[in-house]
mmCIF file of C-alpha atoms in Angstrom:
data_model
loop_
_atom_site.group_PDB
_atom_site.id
_atom_site.type_symbol
_atom_site.label_atom_id
_atom_site.label_comp_id
_atom_site.label_asym_id
_atom_site.label_seq_id
_atom_site.Cartn_x
_atom_site.Cartn_y
_atom_site.Cartn_z
ATOM 1 C CA MET A 1 0.000 0.000 0.000
ATOM 2 C CA LYS A 2 2.861 2.397 0.675
ATOM 3 C CA TYR A 3 3.707 2.488 -3.042
ATOM 4 C CA ILE A 4 0.168 3.591 -4.068
ATOM 5 C CA PRO A 5 -0.141 7.405 -4.183
ATOM 6 C CA PHE A 6 -2.586 9.145 -1.846
ATOM 7 C CA ILE A 7 -3.125 6.010 0.270
ATOM 8 C CA LYS A 8 -1.781 6.281 3.760
ATOM 9 C CA SER A 9 0.213 3.208 4.842
ATOM 10 C CA THR A 10 0.033 1.643 8.287
ATOM 11 C CA PRO A 11 2.721 3.137 10.532
ATOM 12 C CA PHE A 12 5.377 0.829 11.893
ATOM 13 C CA VAL A 13 7.985 1.028 14.635
ATOM 14 C CA ALA A 14 11.434 -0.521 14.199
ATOM 15 C CA VAL A 15 12.464 -2.313 17.397
ATOM 16 C CA ILE A 16 16.101 -2.947 18.316
ATOM 17 C CA ARG A 17 16.755 -5.245 21.260
ATOM 18 C CA LEU A 18 19.808 -4.420 23.380
ATOM 19 C CA GLN A 19 20.135 -7.391 25.729
ATOM 20 C CA GLY A 20 23.207 -8.270 27.769
ATOM 21 C CA ALA A 21 26.512 -6.697 28.716
ATOM 22 C CA ILE A 22 28.355 -4.291 26.426
ATOM 23 C CA SER A 23 31.596 -5.940 25.367
ATOM 24 C CA ASN A 24 34.744 -5.078 23.440
ATOM 25 C CA SER A 25 35.424 -8.746 22.703
ATOM 26 C CA ALA A 26 32.733 -9.459 20.064
ATOM 27 C CA ARG A 27 30.888 -11.664 22.582
ATOM 28 C CA GLY A 28 28.205 -9.260 23.779
ATOM 29 C CA LEU A 29 26.736 -5.979 22.593
ATOM 30 C CA ASP A 30 29.322 -4.158 20.512
ATOM 31 C CA ASN A 31 29.431 -1.601 17.731
ATOM 32 C CA PRO A 32 30.609 -3.932 14.906
ATOM 33 C CA SER A 33 27.787 -6.413 15.603
ATOM 34 C CA LEU A 34 25.072 -3.796 16.068
ATOM 35 C CA ALA A 35 26.062 -1.394 13.274
ATOM 36 C CA PRO A 36 24.226 -3.277 10.477
ATOM 37 C CA VAL A 37 21.235 -3.885 12.774
ATOM 38 C CA ILE A 38 20.907 -0.195 13.596
ATOM 39 C CA GLU A 39 21.400 0.846 9.965
ATOM 40 C CA LYS A 40 18.612 -1.510 8.843
ATOM 41 C CA ALA A 41 16.246 -0.353 11.561
ATOM 42 C CA PHE A 42 16.545 3.270 10.444
ATOM 43 C CA GLY A 43 16.957 2.590 6.742
ATOM 44 C CA ARG A 44 14.284 0.057 5.784
ATOM 45 C CA GLY A 45 11.136 1.916 4.872
ATOM 46 C CA LYS A 46 10.212 4.978 6.866
ATOM 47 C CA PRO A 47 9.509 3.930 10.456
ATOM 48 C CA ALA A 48 7.355 6.213 12.559
ATOM 49 C CA ALA A 49 9.895 5.663 15.324
ATOM 50 C CA VAL A 50 12.741 3.448 16.456
ATOM 51 C CA ALA A 51 12.288 1.746 19.827
ATOM 52 C CA LEU A 52 15.155 0.429 21.917
ATOM 53 C CA GLU A 53 14.354 -2.504 24.207
ATOM 54 C CA ILE A 54 17.107 -2.289 26.813
ATOM 55 C CA ASN A 55 18.108 -4.870 29.393
ATOM 56 C CA CYS A 56 21.756 -4.068 29.980
ATOM 57 C CA PRO A 57 23.935 -3.798 33.121
ATOM 58 C CA GLY A 58 26.713 -1.887 31.368
ATOM 59 C CA GLY A 59 30.157 -2.673 30.023
ATOM 60 C CA SER A 60 32.703 -1.040 27.731
ATOM 61 C CA PRO A 61 32.415 2.783 27.768
ATOM 62 C CA VAL A 62 33.868 3.090 24.261
ATOM 63 C CA GLN A 63 31.425 0.593 22.751
ATOM 64 C CA SER A 64 28.586 2.305 24.654
ATOM 65 C CA SER A 65 29.612 5.630 23.154
ATOM 66 C CA LEU A 66 29.959 4.257 19.608
ATOM 67 C CA ILE A 67 26.576 2.503 19.666
ATOM 68 C CA ALA A 68 24.762 5.499 21.162
ATOM 69 C CA ALA A 69 26.426 7.909 18.725
ATOM 70 C CA ARG A 70 25.348 5.789 15.731
ATOM 71 C CA ILE A 71 21.747 5.703 16.949
ATOM 72 C CA ARG A 72 21.694 9.440 17.564
ATOM 73 C CA ARG A 73 23.331 10.291 14.236
ATOM 74 C CA LEU A 74 20.811 8.277 12.224
ATOM 75 C CA ALA A 75 17.901 9.645 14.242
ATOM 76 C CA ASP A 76 18.976 13.211 13.483
ATOM 77 C CA GLU A 77 19.780 12.537 9.821
ATOM 78 C CA LYS A 78 16.483 10.799 9.093
ATOM 79 C CA LYS A 79 14.403 12.818 11.559
ATOM 80 C CA ILE A 80 13.053 9.686 13.238
ATOM 81 C CA PRO A 81 12.175 9.832 16.965
ATOM 82 C CA VAL A 82 13.783 7.261 19.251
ATOM 83 C CA PHE A 83 12.171 5.787 22.360
ATOM 84 C CA ALA A 84 13.964 3.661 24.954
ATOM 85 C CA PHE A 85 12.084 1.046 26.972
ATOM 86 C CA VAL A 86 14.015 -0.239 29.977
ATOM 87 C CA GLU A 87 13.265 -3.720 31.260
ATOM 88 C CA ASP A 88 15.166 -5.038 34.317
ATOM 89 C CA VAL A 89 18.088 -2.664 34.089
ATOM 90 C CA ALA A 90 19.733 0.095 32.076
ATOM 91 C CA ALA A 91 22.706 0.883 34.265
ATOM 92 C CA SER A 92 26.131 2.357 33.572
ATOM 93 C CA GLY A 93 26.780 1.720 29.852
ATOM 94 C CA GLY A 94 23.206 0.475 29.545
ATOM 95 C CA TYR A 95 21.972 3.879 30.629
ATOM 96 C CA TRP A 96 24.438 5.461 28.181
ATOM 97 C CA LEU A 97 22.543 3.595 25.437
ATOM 98 C CA ALA A 98 19.185 4.737 26.811
ATOM 99 C CA CYS A 99 20.337 8.347 26.575
ATOM 100 C CA ALA A 100 20.496 7.979 22.789
ATOM 101 C CA ALA A 101 16.688 8.115 22.872
ATOM 102 C CA ASP A 102 14.490 11.197 22.856
ATOM 103 C CA GLU A 103 12.367 9.706 25.634
ATOM 104 C CA ILE A 104 13.046 6.965 28.170
ATOM 105 C CA PHE A 105 10.302 4.752 29.604
ATOM 106 C CA ILE A 106 10.735 2.280 32.437
ATOM 107 C CA ASP A 107 8.863 -0.361 34.386
ATOM 108 C CA GLU A 108 7.989 0.395 37.997
ATOM 109 C CA CYS A 109 10.753 -2.001 39.058
ATOM 110 C CA SER A 110 13.385 -1.043 36.459
ATOM 111 C CA ILE A 111 16.874 -0.069 37.603
ATOM 112 C CA THR A 112 18.577 2.923 35.980
ATOM 113 C CA GLY A 113 21.598 5.095 36.662
ATOM 114 C CA SER A 114 24.924 3.812 37.967
ATOM 115 C CA ILE A 115 26.545 6.767 36.215
ATOM 116 C CA GLY A 116 30.112 5.982 37.159
ATOM 117 C CA VAL A 117 33.157 4.056 35.961
ATOM 118 C CA ILE A 118 34.736 0.967 37.499
ATOM 119 C CA SER A 119 37.935 -1.001 36.963
ATOM 120 C CA ALA A 120 38.343 -4.346 38.749
ATOM 121 C CA SER A 121 41.123 -6.928 38.657
ATOM 122 C CA PHE A 122 43.075 -9.358 40.842
ATOM 123 C CA GLY A 123 46.564 -9.325 42.269
ATOM 124 C CA ALA A 124 48.607 -12.521 42.534
ATOM 125 C CA LYS A 125 51.871 -11.169 43.949
ATOM 126 C CA ASP A 126 52.031 -13.586 46.882
ATOM 127 C CA ALA A 127 50.433 -16.574 45.155
ATOM 128 C CA ILE A 128 53.064 -16.789 42.430
ATOM 129 C CA GLY A 129 55.867 -17.143 44.975
ATOM 130 C CA LYS A 130 54.056 -19.884 46.900
ATOM 131 C CA VAL A 131 54.016 -22.163 43.876
ATOM 132 C CA GLY A 132 57.730 -21.659 43.207
ATOM 133 C CA LEU A 133 57.449 -19.304 40.238
ATOM 134 C CA GLU A 134 59.500 -16.195 39.632
ATOM 135 C CA ARG A 135 58.132 -13.315 37.583
ATOM 136 C CA ARG A 136 60.588 -11.928 34.996
ATOM 137 C CA VAL A 137 59.624 -8.778 33.082
ATOM 138 C CA TYR A 138 61.906 -6.688 30.875
ATOM 139 C CA THR A 139 60.696 -3.439 29.345
ATOM 140 C CA ALA A 140 61.835 -0.513 27.251
ATOM 141 C CA GLY A 141 59.793 2.341 28.650
ATOM 142 C CA LYS A 142 59.048 2.857 32.324
ATOM 143 C CA SER A 143 55.268 2.503 31.927
ATOM 144 C CA LYS A 144 55.198 -0.777 30.015
ATOM 145 C CA SER A 145 54.687 -2.922 33.121
ATOM 146 C CA PHE A 146 51.832 -0.743 34.343
ATOM 147 C CA LEU A 147 49.641 -2.506 36.959
ATOM 148 C CA ASP A 148 51.336 -5.885 36.581
ATOM 149 C CA PRO A 149 49.060 -8.246 38.593
ATOM 150 C CA PHE A 150 52.065 -10.352 39.665
ATOM 151 C CA ARG A 151 53.856 -7.439 41.300
ATOM 152 C CA ALA A 152 53.014 -5.188 44.240
ATOM 153 C CA GLU A 153 50.797 -2.218 43.393
ATOM 154 C CA LYS A 154 52.613 1.037 42.790
ATOM 155 C CA PRO A 155 50.912 4.192 44.119
ATOM 156 C CA ALA A 156 51.830 6.031 40.912
ATOM 157 C CA ASP A 157 50.093 3.358 38.817
ATOM 158 C CA VAL A 158 46.940 3.533 40.934
ATOM 159 C CA LYS A 159 46.925 7.331 40.686
ATOM 160 C CA ARG A 160 47.226 7.156 36.906
ATOM 161 C CA LEU A 161 44.408 4.591 36.617
ATOM 162 C CA LYS A 162 42.112 6.702 38.764
ATOM 163 C CA GLY A 163 42.876 9.666 36.514
ATOM 164 C CA TRP A 164 41.770 7.638 33.488
ATOM 165 C CA LEU A 165 38.555 6.632 35.260
ATOM 166 C CA GLU A 166 37.821 10.248 36.151
ATOM 167 C CA ASP A 167 38.289 11.301 32.519
ATOM 168 C CA ILE A 168 35.842 8.636 31.315
ATOM 169 C CA HIS A 169 33.423 9.538 34.108
ATOM 170 C CA ASP A 170 33.469 13.197 33.012
ATOM 171 C CA THR A 171 32.683 12.152 29.438
ATOM 172 C CA PHE A 172 29.801 9.984 30.653
ATOM 173 C CA ILE A 173 28.391 12.809 32.788
ATOM 174 C CA ASN A 174 28.612 15.300 29.925
ATOM 175 C CA TYR A 175 26.788 12.901 27.606
ATOM 176 C CA VAL A 176 23.955 12.372 30.090
ATOM 177 C CA LYS A 177 23.659 16.114 30.633
ATOM 178 C CA SER A 178 23.594 16.820 26.887
ATOM 179 C CA SER A 179 20.891 14.168 26.399
ATOM 180 C CA ARG A 180 18.660 14.805 29.393
ATOM 181 C CA GLY A 181 19.296 18.538 29.796
ATOM 182 C CA GLN A 182 16.867 20.365 32.050
ATOM 183 C CA LYS A 183 15.059 17.109 32.880
ATOM 184 C CA LEU A 184 17.804 16.171 35.350
ATOM 185 C CA ALA A 185 17.055 16.905 38.985
ATOM 186 C CA ASP A 186 19.466 18.698 41.284
ATOM 187 C CA ASN A 187 20.381 15.476 43.063
ATOM 188 C CA PRO A 188 23.840 15.124 44.663
ATOM 189 C CA ASP A 189 23.780 11.340 44.122
ATOM 190 C CA LEU A 190 23.023 11.529 40.407
ATOM 191 C CA PHE A 191 26.587 11.024 39.154
ATOM 192 C CA THR A 192 28.048 9.031 42.048
ATOM 193 C CA GLY A 193 27.270 5.590 40.618
ATOM 194 C CA GLU A 194 24.023 5.410 42.613
ATOM 195 C CA VAL A 195 21.126 3.479 41.077
ATOM 196 C CA PHE A 196 17.472 4.521 41.004
ATOM 197 C CA ILE A 197 14.413 2.297 40.805
ATOM 198 C CA GLY A 198 11.084 2.976 39.109
ATOM 199 C CA PRO A 199 9.450 6.301 40.032
ATOM 200 C CA LYS A 200 12.660 7.474 41.725
ATOM 201 C CA SER A 201 14.332 7.352 38.313
ATOM 202 C CA ILE A 202 11.665 9.719 37.022
ATOM 203 C CA ASP A 203 12.068 12.014 40.028
ATOM 204 C CA ALA A 204 15.817 12.145 39.336
ATOM 205 C CA GLY A 205 15.177 13.013 35.687
ATOM 206 C CA LEU A 206 16.752 9.806 34.373
ATOM 207 C CA ALA A 207 13.475 8.620 32.818
ATOM 208 C CA ASP A 208 10.354 10.258 31.450
ATOM 209 C CA GLY A 209 7.627 7.894 32.564
ATOM 210 C CA ILE A 210 6.347 4.451 33.387
ATOM 211 C CA GLY A 211 5.412 2.620 30.199
ATOM 212 C CA HIS A 212 5.881 -0.480 28.075
ATOM 213 C CA LEU A 213 6.654 -0.663 24.374
ATOM 214 C CA ALA A 214 3.352 -1.713 22.751
ATOM 215 C CA PRO A 215 0.947 0.454 24.796
ATOM 216 C CA VAL A 216 3.114 3.570 24.512
ATOM 217 C CA MET A 217 3.664 3.176 20.780
ATOM 218 C CA LYS A 218 -0.050 2.543 20.171
ATOM 219 C CA GLN A 219 -0.870 5.642 22.157
ATOM 220 C CA ARG A 220 1.556 7.678 20.028
ATOM 221 C CA PHE A 221 0.946 6.175 16.585
ATOM 222 C CA GLY A 222 -2.474 4.518 16.764
ATOM 223 C CA ASP A 223 -3.807 1.049 17.536
ATOM 224 C CA LYS A 224 -2.872 -0.253 14.078
ATOM 225 C CA VAL A 225 0.838 0.445 14.460
ATOM 226 C CA LYS A 226 3.012 -2.544 13.571
ATOM 227 C CA PHE A 227 6.404 -3.590 14.913
ATOM 228 C CA LYS A 228 9.438 -4.765 12.956
ATOM 229 C CA ARG A 229 12.166 -6.315 15.058
ATOM 230 C CA TYR A 230 15.862 -6.161 14.268
ATOM 231 C CA GLY A 231 18.673 -8.037 15.990
ATOM 232 C CA ALA A 232 22.157 -9.417 15.388
ATOM 233 C CA ARG A 233 22.188 -12.971 14.055
ATOM 234 C CA LYS A 234 24.825 -15.522 14.964
ATOM 235 C CA SER A 235 26.236 -17.862 12.373
ATOM 236 C CA LEU A 236 25.502 -21.584 12.533
ATOM 237 C CA LEU A 237 29.100 -22.285 13.534
ATOM 238 C CA THR A 238 28.833 -19.835 16.415
ATOM 239 C CA ARG A 239 25.503 -21.257 17.564
ATOM 240 C CA PHE A 240 26.459 -24.912 17.278
ATOM 241 C CA GLY A 241 29.855 -25.340 18.795
ATOM 242 C CA SER A 242 32.721 -23.359 17.346
ATOM 243 C CA GLN A 243 32.670 -20.821 20.198
ATOM 244 C CA ILE A 244 31.253 -22.835 23.070
ATOM 245 C CA VAL A 245 34.028 -21.790 25.446
ATOM 246 C CA ASP A 246 33.627 -18.115 24.529
ATOM 247 C CA ASP A 247 29.861 -18.344 24.949
ATOM 248 C CA VAL A 248 30.238 -19.902 28.397
ATOM 249 C CA ALA A 249 32.755 -17.243 29.407
ATOM 250 C CA MET A 250 30.461 -14.483 28.184
ATOM 251 C CA SER A 251 27.518 -16.007 30.037
ATOM 252 C CA ILE A 252 29.500 -15.993 33.293
ATOM 253 C CA GLU A 253 30.583 -12.381 32.741
ATOM 254 C CA GLU A 254 27.024 -11.298 31.999
ATOM 255 C CA ARG A 255 25.620 -13.082 35.037
ATOM 256 C CA ALA A 256 28.228 -11.338 37.195
ATOM 257 C CA ALA A 257 27.316 -7.962 35.676
ATOM 258 C CA PHE A 258 23.581 -8.451 36.265
ATOM 259 C CA ALA A 259 24.269 -9.827 39.771
ATOM 260 C CA ARG A 260 25.679 -6.433 40.814
ATOM 261 C CA PHE A 261 22.097 -5.199 40.689
ATOM 262 C CA GLY A 262 20.540 -8.199 42.397
ATOM 263 C CA LEU A 263 19.309 -9.693 39.116
#
């Protein structure tokens, strides 16, 4: 019907599902995997809107930035509104993705926020000696053995790492402010890594309302609105055995990420 002049076609909403942790290892949500999905969602036909279904505990800040920037660029170029619908959680990098939308809707139990940056690792300085091993490292350049987990922490290394985290945190804060603008409340906990649940997210200005995808889109575009879903597809080799170990590792990492929010 859309090719017949003077006949109005049924509006449709392109839906992109963003499920899982944001990864830089091609095992979770990442820019290379999502780029063709996002391009198709904005480019096939003329959607009335693009909806993001988000259930994401965070992950790589760079991949978060790249994915959100692609969504925002296409939305502005094609003048298509974007709506984010948060399920269990859109925290840290997951909230970064949500901020690519013009409006953010949540469930009454959804978790949002965690606007902060974290770096976690292990140190095995004492363990390596107990098993009779000796660590030998030779470098050209004083910073090449930065934060070696088999050596004692150096205060200078820790100071440098914290400086990096602060720089990324500032970028994250500026992005949220540019996206949410005057909607943000004057809340001292907003950028401390604190999380907000349901209506408290709205009070803090992190979300615009309580609402689920189908009812909100029908309210905006009529009861006859249709939905076209887009998502990254895995190859048969990936699904049936060639990356079993990677898939298990990613599953453990994702469970740990969701577990930080009691999920």
